[in-house]
Coordinates of C-alpha atoms and ligand atoms in Angstrom, one line a residue:
M1 CA -187.6 28.0 91.2
S2 CA -189.7 28.2 88.1
A3 CA -193.2 29.5 87.9
L4 CA -195.7 27.6 89.6
A5 CA -197.5 24.9 87.8
E6 CA -200.7 23.3 88.5
S7 CA -202.0 19.7 87.9
V8 CA -205.8 19.1 88.6
L9 CA -207.0 16.0 89.3
A10 CA -210.6 14.7 88.6
H11 CA -211.3 13.3 92.0
Q12 CA -209.6 12.4 95.2
V13 CA -208.5 8.9 94.1
D14 CA -207.5 9.7 90.6
F15 CA -204.4 7.9 90.3
Q16 CA -204.4 7.6 86.5
G17 CA -204.3 11.2 86.3
W18 CA -201.9 11.7 89.0
R19 CA -199.8 9.1 87.2
N20 CA -199.8 10.8 83.8
A21 CA -199.1 14.4 85.4
V22 CA -196.2 12.9 87.0
R23 CA -194.7 11.2 84.3
Q24 CA -195.2 14.7 82.3
H25 CA -193.5 16.9 84.8
I26 CA -190.6 14.5 85.4
A27 CA -190.1 14.7 81.7
Q28 CA -190.2 18.3 82.0
D29 CA -188.2 18.3 85.1
T30 CA -190.6 20.3 87.1
P31 CA -189.1 20.6 90.7
P32 CA -191.7 19.2 93.2
E33 CA -191.7 22.6 95.0
A34 CA -192.7 24.2 91.7
L35 CA -195.8 21.8 91.0
H36 CA -199.0 22.5 92.9
W37 CA -201.8 19.7 92.8
R38 CA -205.3 20.3 93.3
V39 CA -208.4 18.0 93.1
A40 CA -211.2 19.4 91.0
A41 CA -214.8 20.2 92.7
F42 CA -217.5 17.8 91.7
G43 CA -218.8 18.7 88.1
E44 CA -215.8 20.9 87.5
A45 CA -214.6 20.4 83.8
I46 CA -210.9 19.7 83.8
P47 CA -208.4 19.7 81.0
E48 CA -208.0 16.3 79.4
T49 CA -205.0 14.6 81.1
E50 CA -202.6 13.5 78.3
D51 CA -201.6 9.8 78.2
S52 CA -197.9 10.7 79.0
S53 CA -196.9 6.9 79.2
A54 CA -194.4 7.5 76.5
A55 CA -192.9 10.6 78.0
L56 CA -189.3 10.0 79.2
P57 CA -187.8 11.6 82.4
A58 CA -185.1 14.1 81.7
S59 CA -182.4 11.5 82.3
G60 CA -183.7 9.8 79.2
Q61 CA -184.3 6.5 81.3
R62 CA -187.7 5.1 81.7
L63 CA -188.7 4.8 85.5
T64 CA -189.9 1.3 86.4
L65 CA -191.8 1.2 89.8
S66 CA -191.4 -2.0 91.6
R67 CA -194.7 -3.6 92.4
M68 CA -194.1 -2.7 96.0
L69 CA -193.7 0.8 95.5
L70 CA -196.9 1.0 93.3
A71 CA -199.1 -0.9 95.8
M72 CA -197.8 1.9 98.7
L73 CA -198.6 4.6 96.2
E74 CA -202.1 3.6 95.4
A75 CA -202.7 3.1 99.0
A76 CA -201.1 6.3 100.3
M77 CA -203.1 8.2 97.5
Q78 CA -206.2 7.4 99.2
A79 CA -205.0 8.9 102.4
R80 CA -206.9 12.2 103.5
D81 CA -203.7 14.1 103.5
E82 CA -203.5 17.1 101.3
T83 CA -199.5 16.6 101.1
R84 CA -199.9 13.0 99.4
F85 CA -199.8 14.1 95.7
T86 CA -196.7 16.2 96.2
L87 CA -195.1 13.6 98.4
G88 CA -195.6 10.8 95.8
Y89 CA -194.3 13.1 93.1
R90 CA -191.1 14.2 95.3
I91 CA -190.5 10.2 95.6
L92 CA -190.7 9.5 91.9
Y93 CA -188.8 12.7 90.8
R94 CA -186.0 11.8 93.2
L95 CA -185.8 8.3 92.0
A96 CA -185.8 9.6 88.6
R97 CA -182.8 11.5 89.3
H98 CA -181.2 9.1 91.2
E99 CA -181.2 11.0 94.5
L100 CA -183.0 8.4 96.3
G101 CA -183.0 4.7 96.8
L102 CA -185.9 2.5 97.6
N103 CA -183.7 0.8 100.1
D104 CA -183.2 3.9 101.9
E105 CA -185.1 3.0 105.2
H106 CA -184.8 6.2 107.0
D107 CA -185.5 8.5 104.1
P108 CA -188.1 10.9 105.4
D109 CA -190.4 10.8 102.4
L110 CA -190.4 7.1 102.1
T111 CA -191.1 6.8 105.7
A112 CA -194.0 9.3 105.5
L113 CA -195.5 7.3 102.6
R114 CA -195.3 4.0 104.3
V115 CA -197.1 5.8 107.2
L116 CA -200.0 7.1 105.0
A117 CA -200.1 3.6 103.4
E118 CA -200.6 1.7 106.4
S119 CA -203.1 4.2 107.9
V120 CA -205.1 3.6 104.7
R121 CA -204.8 -0.2 104.7
E122 CA -205.7 -0.2 108.4
E123 CA -209.0 1.8 107.6
T124 CA -209.7 -0.6 104.6
R125 CA -209.4 -3.6 106.9
A126 CA -212.1 -1.9 109.3
F127 CA -214.2 -0.7 106.5
R128 CA -214.3 -4.2 104.9
E129 CA -215.3 -5.9 108.1
R130 CA -218.2 -3.4 108.5
F131 CA -219.2 -3.9 104.8
S132 CA -219.1 -7.7 105.7
A133 CA -221.4 -7.6 108.7
F134 CA -223.7 -4.9 106.5
S135 CA -224.0 -7.5 104.0
A136 CA -224.8 -10.3 106.3
D137 CA -227.6 -8.3 107.5
R138 CA -230.3 -8.6 104.8
S139 CA -232.5 -6.0 106.3
T140 CA -231.0 -2.9 104.6
A141 CA -229.4 -2.4 101.2
C142 CA -227.6 1.1 102.3
L143 CA -224.6 1.5 104.2
H144 CA -224.0 4.8 105.9
D145 CA -220.1 5.1 106.6
S146 CA -217.7 7.8 107.5
P147 CA -214.3 6.6 106.4
T148 CA -211.4 9.1 107.3
H149 CA -209.6 8.1 104.0
Y150 CA -210.9 8.1 100.5
I151 CA -211.2 4.4 100.6
I152 CA -214.7 3.7 98.9
E153 CA -213.6 3.5 95.3
A154 CA -210.6 1.4 95.9
N155 CA -212.9 -1.2 97.7
A156 CA -215.6 -1.2 95.2
A157 CA -214.3 -4.4 93.7
F158 CA -214.3 -5.9 97.3
C159 CA -217.8 -5.1 97.9
Q160 CA -219.0 -6.3 94.6
A161 CA -217.4 -9.7 95.4
R162 CA -218.3 -9.9 99.1
N163 CA -222.0 -8.9 98.0
P164 CA -223.3 -9.5 94.6
R165 CA -226.7 -8.0 95.4
L166 CA -227.8 -4.8 95.2
W167 CA -226.2 -2.3 97.6
E168 CA -225.4 1.4 98.0
I169 CA -222.8 3.0 100.1
R170 CA -223.1 6.5 101.3
T171 CA -220.1 8.6 102.7
P172 CA -219.6 12.3 103.3
Y173 CA -217.0 12.3 100.3
R174 CA -218.3 9.6 97.9
R175 CA -221.6 7.8 97.1
A176 CA -221.3 4.2 95.5
L177 CA -224.1 2.3 94.0
W178 CA -223.8 -1.5 92.6
N179 CA -227.1 -2.2 91.0
G180 CA -226.4 -5.9 90.4
Q181 CA -224.9 -5.4 87.1
R182 CA -222.8 -2.0 87.2
L183 CA -221.2 0.1 89.7
F184 CA -221.7 3.7 89.8
F185 CA -219.8 6.5 91.6
G186 CA -221.8 9.8 93.0
P187 CA -221.3 12.9 94.9
G188 CA -221.0 12.1 98.5
E189 CA -223.5 13.4 101.0
N190 CA -221.7 16.5 101.7
E191 CA -221.7 17.4 98.0
A192 CA -225.1 16.0 97.3
A193 CA -226.3 19.5 98.8
H194 CA -224.7 21.4 96.4
V195 CA -225.1 19.1 93.1
Q196 CA -227.9 17.2 91.7
A197 CA -228.1 14.1 93.9
S198 CA -229.1 12.0 90.9
V199 CA -225.6 12.4 89.2
W200 CA -224.4 8.9 88.7
Q201 CA -221.2 8.4 86.6
P202 CA -220.4 4.5 85.7
A203 CA -217.1 3.1 87.0
G204 CA -215.2 2.6 83.8
Q205 CA -216.0 5.6 81.8
G206 CA -215.0 9.3 81.9
C207 CA -212.9 9.7 84.8
W208 CA -213.6 6.5 86.5
H209 CA -210.8 4.4 85.4
G210 CA -207.4 3.7 86.5
Y211 CA -208.5 4.4 90.3
P212 CA -206.6 1.8 92.5
Q213 CA -208.1 -1.5 93.7
T214 CA -206.8 -2.4 97.0
V215 CA -205.7 -6.0 97.1
L216 CA -205.0 -7.1 100.9
L217 CA -203.6 -10.4 101.3
P218 CA -204.7 -11.8 104.3
A219 CA -202.0 -12.5 107.1
L220 CA -202.1 -15.5 109.1
K221 CA -202.0 -13.4 112.4
D222 CA -205.0 -11.5 111.2
I223 CA -207.0 -14.8 110.6
E224 CA -206.1 -16.0 113.8
Q225 CA -206.8 -12.8 115.6
A226 CA -210.0 -12.2 113.7
D227 CA -213.0 -12.4 116.1
S228 CA -216.4 -12.3 113.9
L229 CA -217.3 -14.2 111.0
A230 CA -217.8 -11.0 109.4
A231 CA -214.2 -10.2 109.9
L232 CA -212.9 -13.6 108.6
G233 CA -215.4 -13.4 105.6
A234 CA -213.8 -9.9 104.8
L235 CA -210.3 -11.2 105.2
A236 CA -211.0 -14.2 102.9
M237 CA -212.1 -12.4 100.1
D238 CA -208.3 -11.6 98.8
C239 CA -207.2 -15.2 99.7
R240 CA -204.6 -16.2 97.2
A241 CA -203.2 -19.1 99.1
C242 CA -203.7 -21.8 96.3
P243 CA -204.3 -21.2 92.6
S244 CA -208.0 -21.9 92.8
W245 CA -209.0 -17.9 93.1
E246 CA -207.5 -17.2 89.7
N247 CA -210.3 -18.7 87.7
A248 CA -213.1 -18.2 90.2
T249 CA -215.4 -15.2 90.3
R250 CA -215.0 -14.5 94.2
T251 CA -214.3 -16.1 97.4
V252 CA -217.6 -17.8 98.8
F253 CA -217.5 -17.8 102.5
G254 CA -219.8 -19.1 104.9
C255 CA -223.1 -17.6 105.7
G256 CA -226.0 -18.0 108.3
Q257 CA -226.7 -16.8 111.7
G258 CA -224.7 -19.7 113.5
L259 CA -227.7 -20.3 116.1
F260 CA -227.6 -23.7 118.2
R261 CA -224.2 -24.1 117.9
L262 CA -224.4 -26.0 114.5
M263 CA -222.1 -25.8 111.5
L264 CA -222.4 -27.5 108.2
V265 CA -219.2 -28.3 105.9
G266 CA -220.0 -28.6 102.4
E267 CA -217.2 -29.3 99.6
Q268 CA -216.9 -26.5 97.7
P269 CA -218.8 -23.7 95.9
G270 CA -220.2 -24.5 92.6
D271 CA -221.1 -22.6 89.6
Q272 CA -224.2 -21.0 90.8
E273 CA -222.6 -20.4 94.3
D274 CA -219.7 -18.7 92.7
L275 CA -221.8 -16.3 91.1
A276 CA -224.2 -15.7 93.9
G277 CA -221.4 -15.3 96.4
M278 CA -223.4 -17.7 98.9
P279 CA -222.9 -21.6 99.6
F280 CA -225.6 -24.1 98.5
V281 CA -227.8 -22.1 96.4
G282 CA -227.5 -24.4 93.4
P283 CA -229.3 -27.8 92.9
A284 CA -227.5 -29.4 95.8
G285 CA -228.8 -26.4 98.0
Q286 CA -232.2 -27.1 97.3
V287 CA -232.1 -30.7 98.4
L288 CA -229.9 -29.5 101.4
D289 CA -232.8 -26.9 102.1
K290 CA -235.6 -29.4 101.8
A291 CA -233.9 -31.8 104.0
L292 CA -233.1 -29.4 106.9
A293 CA -236.5 -28.4 106.9
E294 CA -237.6 -31.9 107.1
A295 CA -235.1 -32.5 110.1
G296 CA -236.6 -29.2 111.8
F297 CA -234.2 -26.5 110.8
V298 CA -234.2 -23.2 109.2
R299 CA -231.2 -22.7 107.0
E300 CA -230.7 -19.3 107.5
Q301 CA -230.4 -19.8 111.5
I302 CA -227.5 -22.4 111.1
Y303 CA -224.0 -21.6 109.8
V304 CA -223.1 -23.4 106.2
T305 CA -219.7 -23.3 104.9
N306 CA -217.5 -25.1 102.6
A307 CA -214.3 -27.0 103.1
V308 CA -212.8 -25.0 100.0
K309 CA -213.9 -21.4 99.4
H310 CA -213.3 -21.0 95.6
F311 CA -215.0 -22.6 92.8
G312 CA -212.9 -25.0 90.9
F313 CA -214.0 -26.1 87.3
T314 CA -213.0 -27.0 84.0
W315 CA -214.6 -25.5 80.6
R316 CA -216.4 -28.3 78.5
N317 CA -218.6 -27.2 75.6
G318 CA -219.0 -23.7 77.1
R319 CA -220.0 -24.6 80.6
R320 CA -218.1 -24.6 83.8
L321 CA -218.0 -28.1 85.0
H322 CA -217.0 -28.6 88.7
Q323 CA -213.5 -30.2 89.6
K324 CA -213.1 -31.8 92.8
P325 CA -210.6 -29.7 94.9
D326 CA -207.3 -31.3 95.3
E327 CA -205.2 -31.7 98.4
T328 CA -203.4 -28.1 97.9
A329 CA -206.9 -26.5 97.9
I330 CA -208.2 -28.4 100.9
H331 CA -205.0 -28.0 102.9
A332 CA -204.7 -24.0 101.9
C333 CA -208.2 -23.6 102.9
H334 CA -208.1 -25.5 106.1
V335 CA -207.0 -22.2 107.9
W336 CA -210.4 -20.6 107.2
L337 CA -212.2 -23.4 108.5
E338 CA -210.2 -23.8 111.8
A339 CA -210.8 -19.9 112.2
E340 CA -214.7 -20.4 111.5
R341 CA -214.7 -23.0 114.1
R342 CA -212.7 -21.1 116.8
V343 CA -215.0 -17.9 116.1
L344 CA -218.2 -20.0 116.2
N345 CA -217.3 -22.7 118.6
P346 CA -220.0 -25.4 117.2
A347 CA -221.3 -28.2 119.4
L348 CA -221.6 -30.0 116.2
V349 CA -219.9 -29.9 112.7
V350 CA -221.8 -31.9 110.1
M351 CA -219.5 -33.0 107.5
L352 CA -221.3 -33.3 104.2
G353 CA -219.3 -35.8 102.0
A354 CA -215.7 -37.0 101.5
T355 CA -213.9 -33.5 101.2
A356 CA -215.6 -31.9 104.1
A357 CA -214.9 -34.9 106.3
R358 CA -211.4 -35.2 104.8
S359 CA -210.7 -31.4 106.0
V360 CA -212.1 -31.4 109.3
L361 CA -210.9 -35.0 110.5
K362 CA -207.7 -34.3 108.7
K363 CA -207.4 -37.8 107.3
P364 CA -208.9 -39.6 104.1
V365 CA -212.4 -40.7 105.2
T366 CA -214.6 -43.5 104.0
I367 CA -218.1 -42.3 104.3
S368 CA -220.0 -45.5 104.7
R369 CA -217.4 -46.2 107.7
E370 CA -217.7 -43.2 109.5
R371 CA -221.4 -42.1 108.5
S372 CA -224.1 -41.2 111.2
R373 CA -222.2 -41.4 114.3
I374 CA -221.1 -38.8 116.7
I375 CA -217.4 -38.5 116.6
P376 CA -215.7 -36.2 119.3
L377 CA -213.6 -33.6 117.7
D378 CA -212.1 -31.6 120.7
A379 CA -213.3 -30.9 124.3
T380 CA -216.4 -28.7 122.9
T381 CA -217.1 -30.0 119.7
A382 CA -218.2 -33.1 118.0
G383 CA -218.8 -34.0 114.4
L384 CA -221.1 -36.2 112.4
V385 CA -220.4 -37.2 108.9
T386 CA -222.9 -37.9 106.2
V387 CA -223.4 -37.7 102.6
H388 CA -223.0 -34.9 100.4
P389 CA -226.4 -33.7 98.8
S390 CA -225.1 -33.8 95.3
Y391 CA -224.5 -37.4 95.5
L392 CA -228.2 -37.9 96.0
L393 CA -228.9 -36.0 92.8
R394 CA -226.5 -38.2 90.8
L395 CA -228.2 -41.8 91.9
P396 CA -229.8 -43.0 88.8
D397 CA -233.1 -44.4 90.1
D398 CA -236.0 -42.8 92.0
S399 CA -236.5 -45.6 94.9
T400 CA -232.8 -45.6 95.9
R401 CA -232.7 -41.5 95.7
Q402 CA -235.9 -41.5 97.9
K403 CA -234.1 -44.1 100.3
E404 CA -230.9 -42.4 100.3
Y405 CA -232.5 -39.1 101.0
E406 CA -234.5 -40.5 103.7
R407 CA -231.0 -41.7 105.3
F408 CA -229.7 -38.1 104.9
V409 CA -232.7 -36.6 106.7
A410 CA -232.0 -39.1 109.4
D411 CA -228.8 -38.1 109.9
L412 CA -229.6 -34.5 110.1
K413 CA -232.4 -35.2 112.6
R414 CA -229.7 -37.1 114.7
A415 CA -227.6 -33.8 114.7
R416 CA -231.0 -32.1 115.9
D417 CA -231.5 -34.9 118.7
Y418 CA -227.7 -34.5 119.6
L419 CA -228.0 -30.5 119.9
H420 CA -231.4 -31.0 121.7
D421 CA -229.9 -33.5 124.4
K422 CA -227.2 -30.8 124.9
G423 CA -229.9 -28.1 125.6
L424 CA -229.0 -26.2 122.6
L425 CA -232.3 -26.2 121.3
E426 CA -235.9 -26.5 121.9
P427 CA -237.7 -30.0 121.3
Q428 CA -239.7 -29.9 117.8
Ligands
URA1 N1 -221.6 -28.1 96.8 C1 -221.0 -27.7 98.1 O1 -220.2 -28.5 98.5 N2 -221.1 -26.5 98.5 C2 -221.9 -25.4 97.7 O2 -221.9 -24.5 98.3 C3 -222.8 -26.0 96.6 C4 -222.5 -27.2 96.3

C-alpha cells in the first residue's frame, strides 16, 4: 500500500472540497485505503483545494455521475458518520475502475451509502417540520435544535424560503443566521465556547460555496400522512408538481391559527406574497383584512390559504404581472388544499373568487350564481362562495366599489353567523 495521503475538508459538509479531492485522487490512482479524510477544526487554515474538475481518472475516461447517485452522495455526506468520506470515495474509485456497477443492488458500499442517505433525508423531513412550526410561532426568532446529522447548511435555502423574515438557528455543531438579506454561518454552540462567538461567515464566500442543498420532492403518501399544517407547509416547499414553481421565489403556503374552524381560500399568491412568503399581504390582502375586521374576525386567528401556492406571472415593462392560474396548476395544487382541509377539518370554507371555487367545488363556477349561500361540501364541512377582494380593487367607480365592498363584508358576516349558530364562536 502507498503512504497515507490526507485530505482536509473545510467543514462537515464541504462537498465541493470533497469532490475536488476525489477527482484529484482518482486521477492519481490513490487507493481508498491509502487516503485519510479529516475535517478542519473551526478557524484552522487549510491548504487551498485545487479545482480538479479537469483531472481525468487513471482510466483516462471522465466519470459522469447520475443525478440519483449525486443526490445520494450529497445526502450521505451530511451523515454524522466518520466513514462517509471514505465510503463515497471508494464507490467513485471503484466506478472509475469499472469494478462496480450502479445497478449492483447488493453491493455493501452502495447499500451503506443508501442507508446513510435515507437516515439524513428522514432527519431532514423532521427538521423541516420543526422549522416550519417555529416559523409559524412569531414569538421567537431563534430556533435551538440538536440534529443528529450535519443538516443545517443543506436546509438553509429551505429555511429562507419557508421564513424570509429574520431567524437564527443554533445547534451544537453550527449556527446559521438569515438577516433578511444574507445568510451567514457561524461556529456551533459547542465550538462557540472556544472561538469568538461573533465569527460569522457569509454563505457563498470562502469555504461556504458548493455545500449541498437538499431538495425533497414531496411524495403523495407523505402529504396524505402529514398530521399538521407545519408538516404540510414544510413538504410543500419543494413541490414541483407543475411548472409554476420554476419562476416563483417560493411556495407560499397557508397561514394563521385556524381558530373557529374557518378556512379562507384565495386564488394564488401575488408579487408581494411571493416575496413575503405569506398569503394576502399585498393590496388585496389589505382589503381582506379590513373586511374581516368589519365582520368581527381577527385575520391571524383564522386560516388563510390559496388554491394555487406559487405566484404565476409574466414580465411586462420590468414588472411581474399576475397571470391567472391555469387548469394544470389548479389541478396539481389541489392535493395541498385537500390536505389542509383534512388537517384543519374546517366547519366552513370561504371561497374568494372563481379559482378558489373551481378548486374547492371541483367544477367551473359562476360567482353570481353560487354566491352568498351555504353549500354542503361533506359531512362536516360547508362552503360559501364570495368575490375575490382584488375584484373590488378593479371596480372603476367609487360608489359601485363601496356597494360591492359592503356585499363582501355581508358575506363574511354570513360566515360568522354560520359559525356562531354551530357554537364555534362567541357572539360579537
Ligand atoms: N390574491 C390571492 O388570491 N391570494 C393572495 O395571497 C394574494 C392575492
